[in-house]
Amino acid sequence: MLIRLVISKCSVLKIVGTTLVIGDSLLRHVELSNADLVFIPGIQLQGIATALCNRNLRPEGYAKVILLAGTNNVTVMQGDESAYARELGCIIRLLRFYNPGVRIGISAILPRPCDHLQSEEWVEAANLAFEKVAKRLKCIYFNSAAYYFTKGLV
């Protein structure tokens, strides 16, 4: 079963499946079965944390949560690894607070051509921070950006 949802900042989401995938508008191109996809166009990491705090995004009941976000932070954070680590760590702690047994997967930022060509080092710094935080907080890290490069999709 494939469920695609676009939610606004004031929407309340409560769908219980096996996997919840949270991200920005890049998720509209993702096809997964047996997963609930929630994408919020233009969302930044702190927006996801706010949606969790305000209970507009509810991760309870899911066995796994995958986060595919951060692309919209690239030009704002400009490679500041500590800012990425702080925002991602906050999201992970909130997910575990609301759903203590959840397994969390963190995807590398999927670079858009404009991000890769103009700020390649910022994307690399962000992905390095994501990988470090995932390891430190015992999450699974997917270096999905490498797939896109090897397939010539970026």
CSV table of C-alpha atoms in Angstrom, one decimal:
chain,number,residue,atom,x,y,z
A,1,MET,CA,0.0,0.0,0.0
A,2,LEU,CA,1.5,3.4,-1.0
A,3,ILE,CA,0.2,6.5,0.7
A,4,ARG,CA,1.4,9.9,-0.4
A,5,LEU,CA,0.5,12.8,1.8
A,6,VAL,CA,1.3,16.5,1.5
A,7,ILE,CA,0.7,18.3,4.7
A,8,SER,CA,0.7,21.9,5.6
A,9,LYS,CA,2.1,23.3,8.8
A,10,CYS,CA,-1.4,23.3,10.4
A,11,SER,CA,-2.4,19.8,9.4
A,12,VAL,CA,-2.7,17.0,11.9
A,13,LEU,CA,-1.5,13.6,10.7
A,14,LYS,CA,-2.3,10.3,12.3
A,15,ILE,CA,-1.8,7.3,10.0
A,16,VAL,CA,-0.4,4.1,11.4
A,17,GLY,CA,1.5,1.8,9.1
A,18,THR,CA,4.9,0.1,9.4
A,19,THR,CA,7.2,2.8,8.1
A,20,LEU,CA,6.9,6.6,8.1
A,21,VAL,CA,9.0,8.5,5.6
A,22,ILE,CA,9.3,12.2,6.4
A,23,GLY,CA,10.9,14.8,4.1
A,24,ASP,CA,10.7,17.8,1.9
A,25,SER,CA,9.2,17.9,-1.7
A,26,LEU,CA,12.0,15.6,-3.0
A,27,LEU,CA,9.8,12.8,-1.6
A,28,ARG,CA,7.2,13.3,-4.3
A,29,HIS,CA,9.6,11.4,-6.6
A,30,VAL,CA,10.0,8.5,-4.2
A,31,GLU,CA,8.1,5.2,-4.8
A,32,LEU,CA,7.9,2.9,-1.8
A,33,SER,CA,5.5,0.2,-0.9
A,34,ASN,CA,4.3,-0.4,2.6
A,35,ALA,CA,5.3,3.1,3.7
A,36,ASP,CA,3.5,6.3,4.5
A,37,LEU,CA,5.2,9.2,2.8
A,38,VAL,CA,4.8,12.6,4.3
A,39,PHE,CA,6.4,15.5,2.4
A,40,ILE,CA,6.1,19.1,3.3
A,41,PRO,CA,7.3,21.4,0.4
A,42,GLY,CA,10.0,23.8,1.4
A,43,ILE,CA,10.4,22.3,5.0
A,44,GLN,CA,13.7,22.7,6.7
A,45,LEU,CA,15.0,20.5,9.5
A,46,GLN,CA,13.8,22.9,12.2
A,47,GLY,CA,10.3,22.9,10.6
A,48,ILE,CA,10.2,19.1,11.0
A,49,ALA,CA,11.2,19.5,14.7
A,50,THR,CA,8.5,22.1,15.2
A,51,ALA,CA,5.9,19.9,13.5
A,52,LEU,CA,6.8,17.1,15.9
A,53,CYS,CA,6.7,19.5,19.0
A,54,ASN,CA,3.4,21.0,18.0
A,55,ARG,CA,2.0,17.5,17.3
A,56,ASN,CA,1.2,18.3,13.7
A,57,LEU,CA,3.3,15.3,12.8
A,58,ARG,CA,2.8,12.2,14.9
A,59,PRO,CA,5.3,9.3,14.6
A,60,GLU,CA,3.5,7.0,17.1
A,61,GLY,CA,2.7,3.5,16.0
A,62,TYR,CA,5.4,3.2,13.3
A,63,ALA,CA,8.1,0.6,13.6
A,64,LYS,CA,10.5,2.6,11.4
A,65,VAL,CA,10.9,6.2,10.5
A,66,ILE,CA,13.1,7.4,7.7
A,67,LEU,CA,14.1,11.1,7.4
A,68,LEU,CA,14.9,12.4,4.0
A,69,ALA,CA,15.4,16.1,4.5
A,70,GLY,CA,17.9,18.8,4.8
A,71,THR,CA,18.1,19.9,1.2
A,72,ASN,CA,16.3,23.2,2.0
A,73,ASN,CA,18.9,23.9,4.7
A,74,VAL,CA,21.9,23.8,2.4
A,75,THR,CA,22.1,27.5,1.5
A,76,VAL,CA,20.9,28.6,5.0
A,77,MET,CA,23.4,26.6,7.1
A,78,GLN,CA,26.2,26.9,4.5
A,79,GLY,CA,28.1,23.7,5.7
A,80,ASP,CA,27.8,24.4,9.4
A,81,GLU,CA,28.2,20.8,10.6
A,82,SER,CA,27.2,21.8,14.2
A,83,ALA,CA,24.0,23.3,13.1
A,84,TYR,CA,23.0,20.2,11.1
A,85,ALA,CA,24.0,18.0,14.0
A,86,ARG,CA,21.9,20.1,16.5
A,87,GLU,CA,18.8,20.1,14.3
A,88,LEU,CA,19.0,16.4,13.3
A,89,GLY,CA,19.7,15.4,16.9
A,90,CYS,CA,16.6,17.3,18.0
A,91,ILE,CA,14.5,15.5,15.5
A,92,ILE,CA,15.8,12.1,16.5
A,93,ARG,CA,15.2,12.8,20.2
A,94,LEU,CA,11.7,13.9,19.5
A,95,LEU,CA,11.0,10.8,17.4
A,96,ARG,CA,12.2,8.6,20.2
A,97,PHE,CA,10.3,10.6,22.8
A,98,TYR,CA,7.0,10.1,21.0
A,99,ASN,CA,7.8,6.5,19.8
A,100,PRO,CA,10.5,5.0,22.1
A,101,GLY,CA,11.0,1.7,20.2
A,102,VAL,CA,11.2,3.2,16.7
A,103,ARG,CA,14.1,2.4,14.4
A,104,ILE,CA,15.3,5.5,12.6
A,105,GLY,CA,17.0,5.8,9.2
A,106,ILE,CA,18.7,9.0,8.1
A,107,SER,CA,19.2,9.6,4.4
A,108,ALA,CA,22.0,11.7,3.0
A,109,ILE,CA,20.8,14.8,1.4
A,110,LEU,CA,19.8,14.2,-2.2
A,111,PRO,CA,21.5,17.1,-3.9
A,112,ARG,CA,19.6,19.1,-6.5
A,113,PRO,CA,21.7,20.2,-9.5
A,114,CYS,CA,21.6,23.8,-8.2
A,115,ASP,CA,22.8,22.7,-4.8
A,116,HIS,CA,25.6,20.5,-6.1
A,117,LEU,CA,27.0,22.9,-8.6
A,118,GLN,CA,26.8,26.0,-6.4
A,119,SER,CA,27.5,24.6,-3.0
A,120,GLU,CA,29.0,21.1,-3.3
A,121,GLU,CA,31.1,21.5,-0.2
A,122,TRP,CA,28.0,22.5,1.9
A,123,VAL,CA,26.2,19.3,0.8
A,124,GLU,CA,29.2,17.2,1.6
A,125,ALA,CA,29.5,18.9,5.1
A,126,ALA,CA,25.8,18.3,5.7
A,127,ASN,CA,26.0,14.6,4.8
A,128,LEU,CA,29.1,14.2,7.0
A,129,ALA,CA,27.2,15.7,9.9
A,130,PHE,CA,24.2,13.5,9.2
A,131,GLU,CA,26.4,10.4,9.2
A,132,LYS,CA,28.1,11.3,12.5
A,133,VAL,CA,24.9,12.0,14.2
A,134,ALA,CA,23.3,8.8,12.9
A,135,LYS,CA,26.2,6.8,14.2
A,136,ARG,CA,26.3,8.6,17.6
A,137,LEU,CA,22.5,8.2,18.1
A,138,LYS,CA,22.4,4.7,16.8
A,139,CYS,CA,20.4,5.3,13.7
A,140,ILE,CA,20.9,3.8,10.2
A,141,TYR,CA,22.5,6.1,7.7
A,142,PHE,CA,21.8,5.8,4.0
A,143,ASN,CA,24.4,7.3,1.7
A,144,SER,CA,21.8,7.7,-0.9
A,145,ALA,CA,23.5,10.6,-2.6
A,146,ALA,CA,26.2,8.2,-3.8
A,147,TYR,CA,23.5,6.2,-5.7
A,148,TYR,CA,22.3,9.3,-7.5
A,149,PHE,CA,25.9,10.3,-8.6
A,150,THR,CA,26.8,6.7,-9.8
A,151,LYS,CA,23.6,6.5,-11.8
A,152,GLY,CA,24.2,9.9,-13.4
A,153,LEU,CA,20.9,11.3,-12.0
A,154,VAL,CA,22.6,14.5,-10.7
